[in-house]
Amino acid sequence: ALAAHHVALAGTGLVLVAAAGLGLGLLATRHAFAPLRGGIDTLAALAQAVPPVVMVALALPVLGFGGPPTLLALVAYGLMPTLRGTVGALEAVPAEIREAARALGLTPGQVLWRVELPLAAPGLIETLRTALVLSVALAALGALAGAPTLGTPVVAGLQNQNFSGLLQGALATAALAFLGEALLLAATAWLRRG
C-alpha cells in the first residue's frame, strides 16, 4: 500500500515537473520569448533554492497534510534540472539543420516537431530520467506531511530509533527509483527499435 501511494505521488509529481520544465524549456528556446529567458531561469533557481523539507513545512498551513505539500516540493525542486536539461538538449541541435529545414519551407512549428524534438530526444529522455529519480526520492518526504509513502518507515524508524525500519524504507525507495529508471530506459530502447 505504501509503495502504491508512493508511485502515485511520484508519478503525479513527475508529470507536473515534466509539463512545467519541458514547457518552460521550449518557451525559453523560442526566439519570440528570448527576453523572458532570464526571468524563467531565475524563477526555476528560486524554486530550487528552498530545500524540499522546508517547502513541505511551509506549505502545510496552506495546503494541509498529505500529498499537496509534497507535490509542491516535488515540482519546485525538479523544475530547474528539467528546464535546464530541456534547454540544453534543444540548443544542442545544430543551427545549420534548423536553417536547412526553414529553407525547405517548414514553418517554425514544423521545425520544432519534425526536426528539433527528434534530434533533441536523447537529451530530453536523459532529463526525464533525472526528473524521475528526483520525484521518487523526494516523494519519500511526503511522510513528513502525513502522506503514506515509502518514507513512512523512515520517519517511524527515526522516531522510534529503529534502524531496521529506517533502512527498510530507504532501500525500498532506492529500489523503486532504480526500477523506474530501468523501465524508462527499456521503453526508450523499445521506441528506438520501433
Short mmCIF file of N, CA and C in Angstrom, two decimals:
data_model
loop_
_atom_site.label_atom_id
_atom_site.label_comp_id
_atom_site.label_asym_id
_atom_site.label_seq_id
_atom_site.Cartn_x
_atom_site.Cartn_y
_atom_site.Cartn_z
N ALA A 1 0.83 -1.21 0.00
CA ALA A 1 0.00 0.00 0.00
C ALA A 1 0.87 1.26 0.00
N LEU A 2 1.94 1.22 0.81
CA LEU A 2 2.84 2.38 0.84
C LEU A 2 3.50 2.59 -0.52
N ALA A 3 3.92 1.49 -1.14
CA ALA A 3 4.56 1.59 -2.46
C ALA A 3 3.59 2.15 -3.50
N ALA A 4 2.33 1.72 -3.45
CA ALA A 4 1.33 2.21 -4.40
C ALA A 4 1.10 3.70 -4.23
N HIS A 5 0.98 4.15 -2.98
CA HIS A 5 0.82 5.59 -2.73
C HIS A 5 2.07 6.36 -3.18
N HIS A 6 3.23 5.78 -2.91
CA HIS A 6 4.49 6.42 -3.29
C HIS A 6 4.56 6.59 -4.81
N VAL A 7 4.23 5.53 -5.54
CA VAL A 7 4.26 5.56 -7.01
C VAL A 7 3.27 6.60 -7.54
N ALA A 8 2.07 6.65 -6.96
CA ALA A 8 1.06 7.61 -7.41
C ALA A 8 1.55 9.05 -7.18
N LEU A 9 2.13 9.30 -6.02
CA LEU A 9 2.61 10.64 -5.69
C LEU A 9 3.79 11.02 -6.57
N ALA A 10 4.76 10.11 -6.70
CA ALA A 10 5.94 10.39 -7.53
C ALA A 10 5.55 10.53 -9.00
N GLY A 11 4.61 9.70 -9.46
CA GLY A 11 4.16 9.79 -10.86
C GLY A 11 3.47 11.10 -11.15
N THR A 12 2.61 11.54 -10.24
CA THR A 12 1.94 12.83 -10.41
C THR A 12 2.96 13.95 -10.42
N GLY A 13 3.91 13.88 -9.50
CA GLY A 13 4.98 14.89 -9.45
C GLY A 13 5.79 14.91 -10.73
N LEU A 14 6.10 13.72 -11.26
CA LEU A 14 6.88 13.63 -12.50
C LEU A 14 6.13 14.26 -13.67
N VAL A 15 4.83 13.98 -13.76
CA VAL A 15 4.02 14.56 -14.84
C VAL A 15 4.01 16.09 -14.74
N LEU A 16 3.83 16.61 -13.52
CA LEU A 16 3.80 18.07 -13.33
C LEU A 16 5.14 18.70 -13.65
N VAL A 17 6.23 18.06 -13.17
CA VAL A 17 7.58 18.58 -13.42
C VAL A 17 7.90 18.53 -14.91
N ALA A 18 7.55 17.42 -15.56
CA ALA A 18 7.82 17.29 -16.99
C ALA A 18 7.05 18.34 -17.78
N ALA A 19 5.78 18.53 -17.46
CA ALA A 19 4.97 19.51 -18.18
C ALA A 19 5.52 20.92 -17.98
N ALA A 20 5.82 21.28 -16.74
CA ALA A 20 6.32 22.63 -16.46
C ALA A 20 7.73 22.82 -17.01
N GLY A 21 8.63 21.86 -16.74
CA GLY A 21 10.02 22.01 -17.17
C GLY A 21 10.19 21.96 -18.67
N LEU A 22 9.55 20.99 -19.32
CA LEU A 22 9.65 20.90 -20.78
C LEU A 22 8.96 22.10 -21.44
N GLY A 23 7.80 22.49 -20.90
CA GLY A 23 7.08 23.63 -21.46
C GLY A 23 7.88 24.92 -21.34
N LEU A 24 8.43 25.19 -20.16
CA LEU A 24 9.23 26.40 -19.98
C LEU A 24 10.52 26.34 -20.79
N GLY A 25 11.09 25.13 -20.91
CA GLY A 25 12.30 24.97 -21.72
C GLY A 25 12.04 25.26 -23.18
N LEU A 26 10.91 24.77 -23.69
CA LEU A 26 10.54 25.07 -25.08
C LEU A 26 10.33 26.57 -25.26
N LEU A 27 9.64 27.18 -24.30
CA LEU A 27 9.38 28.61 -24.36
C LEU A 27 10.69 29.40 -24.36
N ALA A 28 11.61 29.02 -23.47
CA ALA A 28 12.87 29.76 -23.33
C ALA A 28 13.74 29.68 -24.58
N THR A 29 13.57 28.64 -25.38
CA THR A 29 14.40 28.48 -26.58
C THR A 29 13.75 29.06 -27.84
N ARG A 30 12.53 29.55 -27.73
CA ARG A 30 11.89 30.18 -28.89
C ARG A 30 12.35 31.62 -29.00
N HIS A 31 12.61 32.06 -30.20
CA HIS A 31 13.14 33.40 -30.45
C HIS A 31 12.20 34.48 -29.90
N ALA A 32 10.90 34.28 -30.06
CA ALA A 32 9.92 35.28 -29.63
C ALA A 32 9.93 35.49 -28.11
N PHE A 33 10.35 34.47 -27.36
CA PHE A 33 10.33 34.56 -25.89
C PHE A 33 11.73 34.73 -25.30
N ALA A 34 12.72 35.01 -26.14
CA ALA A 34 14.10 35.17 -25.67
C ALA A 34 14.24 36.19 -24.53
N PRO A 35 13.50 37.33 -24.56
CA PRO A 35 13.63 38.29 -23.45
C PRO A 35 13.17 37.72 -22.10
N LEU A 36 12.33 36.68 -22.11
CA LEU A 36 11.83 36.11 -20.86
C LEU A 36 12.76 35.05 -20.26
N ARG A 37 13.80 34.67 -21.01
CA ARG A 37 14.63 33.55 -20.58
C ARG A 37 15.29 33.79 -19.22
N GLY A 38 15.80 34.99 -19.00
CA GLY A 38 16.42 35.30 -17.71
C GLY A 38 15.43 35.15 -16.56
N GLY A 39 14.22 35.63 -16.76
CA GLY A 39 13.19 35.52 -15.73
C GLY A 39 12.79 34.08 -15.47
N ILE A 40 12.71 33.27 -16.53
CA ILE A 40 12.37 31.85 -16.38
C ILE A 40 13.46 31.13 -15.59
N ASP A 41 14.73 31.41 -15.92
CA ASP A 41 15.86 30.79 -15.20
C ASP A 41 15.85 31.20 -13.73
N THR A 42 15.58 32.49 -13.47
CA THR A 42 15.55 32.98 -12.09
C THR A 42 14.43 32.32 -11.30
N LEU A 43 13.26 32.18 -11.91
CA LEU A 43 12.12 31.53 -11.26
C LEU A 43 12.47 30.10 -10.87
N ALA A 44 13.07 29.35 -11.80
CA ALA A 44 13.44 27.96 -11.53
C ALA A 44 14.51 27.88 -10.44
N ALA A 45 15.48 28.79 -10.46
CA ALA A 45 16.54 28.79 -9.45
C ALA A 45 15.98 29.12 -8.07
N LEU A 46 15.06 30.06 -8.01
CA LEU A 46 14.44 30.42 -6.72
C LEU A 46 13.63 29.24 -6.17
N ALA A 47 12.93 28.54 -7.05
CA ALA A 47 12.13 27.40 -6.61
C ALA A 47 13.02 26.32 -6.02
N GLN A 48 14.22 26.13 -6.60
CA GLN A 48 15.10 25.08 -6.10
C GLN A 48 15.91 25.54 -4.90
N ALA A 49 15.99 26.83 -4.67
CA ALA A 49 16.80 27.35 -3.56
C ALA A 49 16.23 26.95 -2.20
N VAL A 50 14.91 26.76 -2.13
CA VAL A 50 14.29 26.37 -0.86
C VAL A 50 14.38 24.85 -0.73
N PRO A 51 15.02 24.34 0.33
CA PRO A 51 15.11 22.88 0.50
C PRO A 51 13.72 22.24 0.55
N PRO A 52 13.58 21.02 -0.01
CA PRO A 52 12.27 20.38 -0.07
C PRO A 52 11.60 20.20 1.29
N VAL A 53 12.38 19.89 2.32
CA VAL A 53 11.79 19.71 3.66
C VAL A 53 11.18 21.01 4.14
N VAL A 54 11.87 22.13 3.90
CA VAL A 54 11.37 23.44 4.30
C VAL A 54 10.11 23.78 3.49
N MET A 55 10.15 23.46 2.19
CA MET A 55 8.98 23.72 1.32
C MET A 55 7.75 22.98 1.84
N VAL A 56 7.93 21.71 2.21
CA VAL A 56 6.81 20.93 2.75
C VAL A 56 6.30 21.56 4.04
N ALA A 57 7.22 21.94 4.92
CA ALA A 57 6.82 22.53 6.20
C ALA A 57 6.09 23.86 6.01
N LEU A 58 6.57 24.69 5.08
CA LEU A 58 5.92 25.98 4.85
C LEU A 58 4.55 25.83 4.18
N ALA A 59 4.40 24.77 3.38
CA ALA A 59 3.14 24.57 2.66
C ALA A 59 2.05 23.93 3.52
N LEU A 60 2.43 23.28 4.62
CA LEU A 60 1.45 22.59 5.46
C LEU A 60 0.29 23.48 5.92
N PRO A 61 0.55 24.68 6.46
CA PRO A 61 -0.59 25.50 6.92
C PRO A 61 -1.54 25.90 5.79
N VAL A 62 -1.00 26.03 4.58
CA VAL A 62 -1.82 26.49 3.45
C VAL A 62 -2.50 25.31 2.75
N LEU A 63 -1.73 24.25 2.46
CA LEU A 63 -2.24 23.13 1.66
C LEU A 63 -2.73 21.95 2.48
N GLY A 64 -2.44 21.96 3.77
CA GLY A 64 -2.87 20.86 4.63
C GLY A 64 -1.91 19.68 4.55
N PHE A 65 -2.29 18.60 5.19
CA PHE A 65 -1.44 17.41 5.24
C PHE A 65 -1.68 16.51 4.03
N GLY A 66 -0.73 15.62 3.79
CA GLY A 66 -0.88 14.64 2.71
C GLY A 66 -0.06 14.99 1.49
N GLY A 67 -0.64 14.71 0.32
CA GLY A 67 0.08 14.85 -0.94
C GLY A 67 0.33 16.25 -1.44
N PRO A 68 -0.61 17.21 -1.30
CA PRO A 68 -0.40 18.53 -1.91
C PRO A 68 0.91 19.23 -1.54
N PRO A 69 1.30 19.31 -0.24
CA PRO A 69 2.58 19.98 0.03
C PRO A 69 3.77 19.22 -0.55
N THR A 70 3.65 17.90 -0.62
CA THR A 70 4.73 17.10 -1.20
C THR A 70 4.84 17.37 -2.70
N LEU A 71 3.70 17.45 -3.38
CA LEU A 71 3.71 17.75 -4.82
C LEU A 71 4.32 19.12 -5.09
N LEU A 72 4.02 20.09 -4.23
CA LEU A 72 4.61 21.42 -4.39
C LEU A 72 6.13 21.33 -4.29
N ALA A 73 6.64 20.58 -3.31
CA ALA A 73 8.09 20.43 -3.16
C ALA A 73 8.69 19.68 -4.35
N LEU A 74 8.00 18.65 -4.84
CA LEU A 74 8.49 17.90 -6.00
C LEU A 74 8.62 18.80 -7.22
N VAL A 75 7.60 19.60 -7.48
CA VAL A 75 7.62 20.48 -8.65
C VAL A 75 8.69 21.56 -8.47
N ALA A 76 8.74 22.18 -7.31
CA ALA A 76 9.72 23.24 -7.08
C ALA A 76 11.15 22.74 -7.23
N TYR A 77 11.42 21.56 -6.70
CA TYR A 77 12.79 21.06 -6.71
C TYR A 77 13.17 20.43 -8.05
N GLY A 78 12.20 19.91 -8.77
CA GLY A 78 12.51 19.27 -10.05
C GLY A 78 12.45 20.19 -11.25
N LEU A 79 11.95 21.42 -11.05
CA LEU A 79 11.75 22.33 -12.18
C LEU A 79 13.08 22.74 -12.83
N MET A 80 14.05 23.16 -12.03
CA MET A 80 15.29 23.68 -12.62
C MET A 80 16.06 22.63 -13.42
N PRO A 81 16.30 21.42 -12.88
CA PRO A 81 17.03 20.45 -13.70
C PRO A 81 16.29 20.08 -14.99
N THR A 82 14.96 20.02 -14.92
CA THR A 82 14.18 19.68 -16.12
C THR A 82 14.23 20.83 -17.13
N LEU A 83 14.10 22.04 -16.65
CA LEU A 83 14.18 23.22 -17.53
C LEU A 83 15.55 23.30 -18.18
N ARG A 84 16.60 23.21 -17.38
CA ARG A 84 17.96 23.33 -17.94
C ARG A 84 18.29 22.18 -18.89
N GLY A 85 17.84 20.97 -18.56
CA GLY A 85 18.08 19.83 -19.44
C GLY A 85 17.37 19.99 -20.77
N THR A 86 16.15 20.52 -20.73
CA THR A 86 15.38 20.75 -21.96
C THR A 86 16.06 21.81 -22.83
N VAL A 87 16.46 22.91 -22.20
CA VAL A 87 17.14 23.98 -22.94
C VAL A 87 18.44 23.46 -23.55
N GLY A 88 19.21 22.72 -22.76
CA GLY A 88 20.47 22.17 -23.26
C GLY A 88 20.27 21.22 -24.43
N ALA A 89 19.27 20.36 -24.34
CA ALA A 89 19.00 19.39 -25.42
C ALA A 89 18.58 20.10 -26.70
N LEU A 90 17.72 21.11 -26.57
CA LEU A 90 17.26 21.83 -27.76
C LEU A 90 18.36 22.70 -28.37
N GLU A 91 19.19 23.30 -27.50
CA GLU A 91 20.27 24.14 -28.02
C GLU A 91 21.39 23.31 -28.64
N ALA A 92 21.44 22.02 -28.34
CA ALA A 92 22.46 21.15 -28.93
C ALA A 92 22.15 20.81 -30.38
N VAL A 93 20.92 21.07 -30.82
CA VAL A 93 20.58 20.83 -32.23
C VAL A 93 21.31 21.88 -33.07
N PRO A 94 22.13 21.44 -34.04
CA PRO A 94 22.92 22.40 -34.83
C PRO A 94 22.04 23.42 -35.55
N ALA A 95 22.50 24.68 -35.54
CA ALA A 95 21.75 25.76 -36.18
C ALA A 95 21.61 25.53 -37.68
N GLU A 96 22.61 24.89 -38.30
CA GLU A 96 22.55 24.66 -39.74
C GLU A 96 21.37 23.77 -40.11
N ILE A 97 21.07 22.81 -39.24
CA ILE A 97 19.95 21.90 -39.51
C ILE A 97 18.63 22.67 -39.45
N ARG A 98 18.51 23.55 -38.47
CA ARG A 98 17.29 24.39 -38.38
C ARG A 98 17.16 25.26 -39.64
N GLU A 99 18.27 25.87 -40.03
CA GLU A 99 18.25 26.75 -41.21
C GLU A 99 17.89 25.96 -42.46
N ALA A 100 18.41 24.74 -42.59
CA ALA A 100 18.08 23.91 -43.75
C ALA A 100 16.60 23.57 -43.77
N ALA A 101 16.03 23.29 -42.59
CA ALA A 101 14.60 22.98 -42.51
C ALA A 101 13.76 24.19 -42.91
N ARG A 102 14.18 25.38 -42.47
CA ARG A 102 13.45 26.60 -42.85
C ARG A 102 13.58 26.85 -44.35
N ALA A 103 14.77 26.56 -44.90
CA ALA A 103 14.99 26.76 -46.34
C ALA A 103 14.10 25.83 -47.17
N LEU A 104 13.76 24.68 -46.60
CA LEU A 104 12.86 23.75 -47.28
C LEU A 104 11.40 24.18 -47.19
N GLY A 105 11.14 25.25 -46.43
CA GLY A 105 9.78 25.78 -46.34
C GLY A 105 9.01 25.36 -45.11
N LEU A 106 9.67 24.73 -44.15
CA LEU A 106 8.97 24.32 -42.93
C LEU A 106 8.66 25.54 -42.07
N THR A 107 7.50 25.53 -41.45
CA THR A 107 7.11 26.60 -40.52
C THR A 107 7.87 26.40 -39.21
N PRO A 108 7.92 27.42 -38.34
CA PRO A 108 8.60 27.25 -37.05
C PRO A 108 8.06 26.07 -36.24
N GLY A 109 6.74 25.85 -36.29
CA GLY A 109 6.15 24.71 -35.59
C GLY A 109 6.61 23.38 -36.17
N GLN A 110 6.68 23.32 -37.49
CA GLN A 110 7.15 22.09 -38.14
C GLN A 110 8.64 21.84 -37.86
N VAL A 111 9.42 22.90 -37.82
CA VAL A 111 10.85 22.76 -37.49
C VAL A 111 10.98 22.17 -36.09
N LEU A 112 10.17 22.67 -35.17
CA LEU A 112 10.22 22.16 -33.79
C LEU A 112 9.83 20.69 -33.74
N TRP A 113 8.68 20.33 -34.32
CA TRP A 113 8.16 18.97 -34.18
C TRP A 113 8.87 17.94 -35.05
N ARG A 114 9.29 18.36 -36.25
CA ARG A 114 9.88 17.39 -37.17
C ARG A 114 11.41 17.33 -37.12
N VAL A 115 12.04 18.41 -36.61
CA VAL A 115 13.50 18.46 -36.65
C VAL A 115 14.09 18.54 -35.23
N GLU A 116 13.73 19.60 -34.51
CA GLU A 116 14.37 19.85 -33.21
C GLU A 116 14.07 18.77 -32.17
N LEU A 117 12.79 18.46 -31.96
CA LEU A 117 12.44 17.49 -30.93
C LEU A 117 13.01 16.09 -31.21
N PRO A 118 12.92 15.58 -32.46
CA PRO A 118 13.54 14.26 -32.70
C PRO A 118 15.05 14.25 -32.46
N LEU A 119 15.74 15.33 -32.85
CA LEU A 119 17.19 15.38 -32.66
C LEU A 119 17.55 15.60 -31.18
N ALA A 120 16.69 16.29 -30.45
CA ALA A 120 16.94 16.55 -29.04
C ALA A 120 16.45 15.42 -28.14
N ALA A 121 15.79 14.41 -28.72
CA ALA A 121 15.16 13.35 -27.93
C ALA A 121 16.10 12.67 -26.93
N PRO A 122 17.34 12.30 -27.30
CA PRO A 122 18.21 11.67 -26.29
C PRO A 122 18.45 12.54 -25.06
N GLY A 123 18.67 13.83 -25.27
CA GLY A 123 18.87 14.75 -24.14
C GLY A 123 17.60 14.93 -23.33
N LEU A 124 16.46 14.96 -24.00
CA LEU A 124 15.18 15.10 -23.29
C LEU A 124 14.88 13.87 -22.46
N ILE A 125 15.20 12.69 -22.99
CA ILE A 125 14.99 11.45 -22.22
C ILE A 125 15.90 11.43 -21.00
N GLU A 126 17.13 11.88 -21.17
CA GLU A 126 18.06 11.96 -20.02
C GLU A 126 17.51 12.91 -18.96
N THR A 127 16.93 14.00 -19.41
CA THR A 127 16.31 14.97 -18.49
C THR A 127 15.15 14.34 -17.73
N LEU A 128 14.34 13.57 -18.44
CA LEU A 128 13.21 12.90 -17.78
C LEU A 128 13.69 11.83 -16.80
N ARG A 129 14.80 11.17 -17.11
CA ARG A 129 15.38 10.19 -16.16
C ARG A 129 15.75 10.88 -14.85
N THR A 130 16.38 12.03 -14.97
CA THR A 130 16.76 12.79 -13.77
C THR A 130 15.51 13.20 -12.99
N ALA A 131 14.50 13.68 -13.70
CA ALA A 131 13.25 14.10 -13.04
C ALA A 131 12.57 12.91 -12.37
N LEU A 132 12.62 11.75 -13.00
CA LEU A 132 12.01 10.54 -12.43
C LEU A 132 12.68 10.15 -11.11
N VAL A 133 14.01 10.10 -11.12
CA VAL A 133 14.73 9.73 -9.90
C VAL A 133 14.49 10.75 -8.79
N LEU A 134 14.50 12.04 -9.13
CA LEU A 134 14.21 13.08 -8.13
C LEU A 134 12.81 12.92 -7.56
N SER A 135 11.84 12.65 -8.42
CA SER A 135 10.45 12.52 -7.96
C SER A 135 10.29 11.34 -7.01
N VAL A 136 10.89 10.21 -7.35
CA VAL A 136 10.78 9.03 -6.49
C VAL A 136 11.48 9.29 -5.15
N ALA A 137 12.65 9.89 -5.20
CA ALA A 137 13.39 10.15 -3.96
C ALA A 137 12.66 11.16 -3.08
N LEU A 138 12.19 12.25 -3.69
CA LEU A 138 11.56 13.30 -2.89
C LEU A 138 10.15 12.94 -2.43
N ALA A 139 9.50 12.00 -3.10
CA ALA A 139 8.16 11.59 -2.65
C ALA A 139 8.22 10.99 -1.25
N ALA A 140 9.38 10.45 -0.89
CA ALA A 140 9.53 9.91 0.47
C ALA A 140 9.33 10.99 1.53
N LEU A 141 9.59 12.25 1.16
CA LEU A 141 9.37 13.35 2.11
C LEU A 141 7.89 13.54 2.45
N GLY A 142 7.03 12.99 1.61
CA GLY A 142 5.60 13.09 1.88
C GLY A 142 5.21 12.54 3.23
N ALA A 143 6.02 11.60 3.74
CA ALA A 143 5.73 11.03 5.06
C ALA A 143 5.78 12.10 6.15
N LEU A 144 6.62 13.12 5.96
CA LEU A 144 6.69 14.22 6.94
C LEU A 144 5.41 15.04 6.96
N ALA A 145 4.68 15.02 5.84
CA ALA A 145 3.41 15.76 5.75
C ALA A 145 2.21 14.85 5.99
N GLY A 146 2.47 13.61 6.35
CA GLY A 146 1.37 12.69 6.63
C GLY A 146 0.92 11.87 5.44
N ALA A 147 1.63 11.96 4.32
CA ALA A 147 1.26 11.16 3.14
C ALA A 147 1.87 9.77 3.31
N PRO A 148 1.09 8.71 3.09
CA PRO A 148 1.64 7.36 3.22
C PRO A 148 2.54 7.03 2.03
N THR A 149 3.85 7.03 2.27
CA THR A 149 4.83 6.72 1.22
C THR A 149 5.85 5.75 1.80
N LEU A 150 6.83 5.41 0.98
CA LEU A 150 7.91 4.56 1.48
C LEU A 150 8.80 5.29 2.47
N GLY A 151 8.58 6.59 2.62
CA GLY A 151 9.27 7.35 3.65
C GLY A 151 8.65 7.16 5.02
N THR A 152 7.46 6.59 5.09
CA THR A 152 6.79 6.37 6.38
C THR A 152 7.61 5.50 7.32
N PRO A 153 8.19 4.35 6.85
CA PRO A 153 9.05 3.58 7.75
C PRO A 153 10.31 4.33 8.16
N VAL A 154 10.78 5.23 7.30
CA VAL A 154 11.97 6.02 7.64
C VAL A 154 11.66 6.95 8.79
N VAL A 155 10.52 7.66 8.67
CA VAL A 155 10.11 8.59 9.74
C VAL A 155 9.84 7.83 11.03
N ALA A 156 9.13 6.69 10.92
CA ALA A 156 8.86 5.88 12.12
C ALA A 156 10.16 5.35 12.72
N GLY A 157 11.09 4.96 11.87
CA GLY A 157 12.38 4.47 12.36
C GLY A 157 13.16 5.54 13.08
N LEU A 158 13.10 6.77 12.58
CA LEU A 158 13.78 7.89 13.25
C LEU A 158 13.13 8.20 14.59
N GLN A 159 11.79 8.17 14.63
CA GLN A 159 11.09 8.49 15.87
C GLN A 159 11.32 7.42 16.93
N ASN A 160 11.36 6.16 16.52
CA ASN A 160 11.49 5.05 17.48
C ASN A 160 12.91 4.54 17.62
N GLN A 161 13.85 5.20 16.94
CA GLN A 161 15.24 4.76 16.92
C GLN A 161 15.34 3.30 16.48
N ASN A 162 14.57 2.98 15.44
CA ASN A 162 14.53 1.64 14.88
C ASN A 162 15.28 1.65 13.55
N PHE A 163 16.53 1.21 13.58
CA PHE A 163 17.38 1.27 12.39
C PHE A 163 16.85 0.39 11.27
N SER A 164 16.26 -0.75 11.61
CA SER A 164 15.79 -1.66 10.56
C SER A 164 14.63 -1.05 9.78
N GLY A 165 13.71 -0.35 10.44
CA GLY A 165 12.61 0.32 9.76
C GLY A 165 13.11 1.43 8.85
N LEU A 166 14.07 2.19 9.36
CA LEU A 166 14.67 3.26 8.59
C LEU A 166 15.34 2.71 7.33
N LEU A 167 16.10 1.64 7.51
CA LEU A 167 16.80 1.01 6.39
C LEU A 167 15.81 0.42 5.38
N GLN A 168 14.75 -0.17 5.89
CA GLN A 168 13.73 -0.77 5.02
C GLN A 168 13.12 0.29 4.09
N GLY A 169 12.72 1.43 4.64
CA GLY A 169 12.14 2.49 3.83
C GLY A 169 13.13 3.08 2.84
N ALA A 170 14.37 3.28 3.28
CA ALA A 170 15.39 3.85 2.40
C ALA A 170 15.71 2.91 1.24
N LEU A 171 15.86 1.63 1.53
CA LEU A 171 16.17 0.66 0.48
C LEU A 171 15.00 0.48 -0.50
N ALA A 172 13.79 0.50 0.02
CA ALA A 172 12.62 0.36 -0.84
C ALA A 172 12.50 1.57 -1.78
N THR A 173 12.78 2.76 -1.26
CA THR A 173 12.74 3.97 -2.09
C THR A 173 13.80 3.92 -3.18
N ALA A 174 15.01 3.51 -2.80
CA ALA A 174 16.10 3.40 -3.78
C ALA A 174 15.77 2.36 -4.85
N ALA A 175 15.23 1.22 -4.42
CA ALA A 175 14.86 0.16 -5.37
C ALA A 175 13.79 0.65 -6.35
N LEU A 176 12.83 1.42 -5.85
CA LEU A 176 11.78 1.96 -6.72
C LEU A 176 12.37 2.95 -7.73
N ALA A 177 13.33 3.76 -7.30
CA ALA A 177 13.98 4.70 -8.22
C ALA A 177 14.73 3.95 -9.32
N PHE A 178 15.46 2.90 -8.94
CA PHE A 178 16.19 2.10 -9.92
C PHE A 178 15.24 1.41 -10.88
N LEU A 179 14.13 0.89 -10.35
CA LEU A 179 13.14 0.20 -11.18
C LEU A 179 12.51 1.17 -12.19
N GLY A 180 12.13 2.36 -11.71
CA GLY A 180 11.54 3.36 -12.60
C GLY A 180 12.50 3.77 -13.71
N GLU A 181 13.77 3.95 -13.35
CA GLU A 181 14.77 4.32 -14.34
C GLU A 181 14.96 3.20 -15.36
N ALA A 182 14.99 1.96 -14.89
CA ALA A 182 15.15 0.82 -15.80
C ALA A 182 13.96 0.71 -16.75
N LEU A 183 12.75 0.94 -16.25
CA LEU A 183 11.57 0.89 -17.11
C LEU A 183 11.60 1.99 -18.17
N LEU A 184 12.05 3.18 -17.77
CA LEU A 184 12.15 4.28 -18.73
C LEU A 184 13.18 3.96 -19.81
N LEU A 185 14.32 3.40 -19.40
CA LEU A 185 15.35 3.02 -20.38
C LEU A 185 14.85 1.93 -21.32
N ALA A 186 14.11 0.95 -20.77
CA ALA A 186 13.57 -0.12 -21.61
C ALA A 186 12.56 0.42 -22.60
N ALA A 187 11.69 1.33 -22.15
CA ALA A 187 10.71 1.94 -23.04
C ALA A 187 11.39 2.75 -24.15
N THR A 188 12.46 3.43 -23.79
CA THR A 188 13.21 4.22 -24.76
C THR A 188 13.84 3.31 -25.81
N ALA A 189 14.46 2.21 -25.37
CA ALA A 189 15.07 1.27 -26.29
C ALA A 189 14.03 0.65 -27.22
N TRP A 190 12.86 0.34 -26.68
CA TRP A 190 11.78 -0.23 -27.49
C TRP A 190 11.29 0.76 -28.55
N LEU A 191 11.16 2.05 -28.15
CA LEU A 191 10.72 3.07 -29.11
C LEU A 191 11.75 3.27 -30.21
N ARG A 192 13.02 3.19 -29.87
CA ARG A 192 14.07 3.37 -30.88
C ARG A 192 14.06 2.23 -31.90
N ARG A 193 13.75 1.01 -31.41
CA ARG A 193 13.69 -0.13 -32.33
C ARG A 193 12.48 -0.03 -33.25
N GLY A 194 11.36 0.51 -32.67
CA GLY A 194 10.13 0.60 -33.45
C GLY A 194 10.16 1.76 -34.36
#
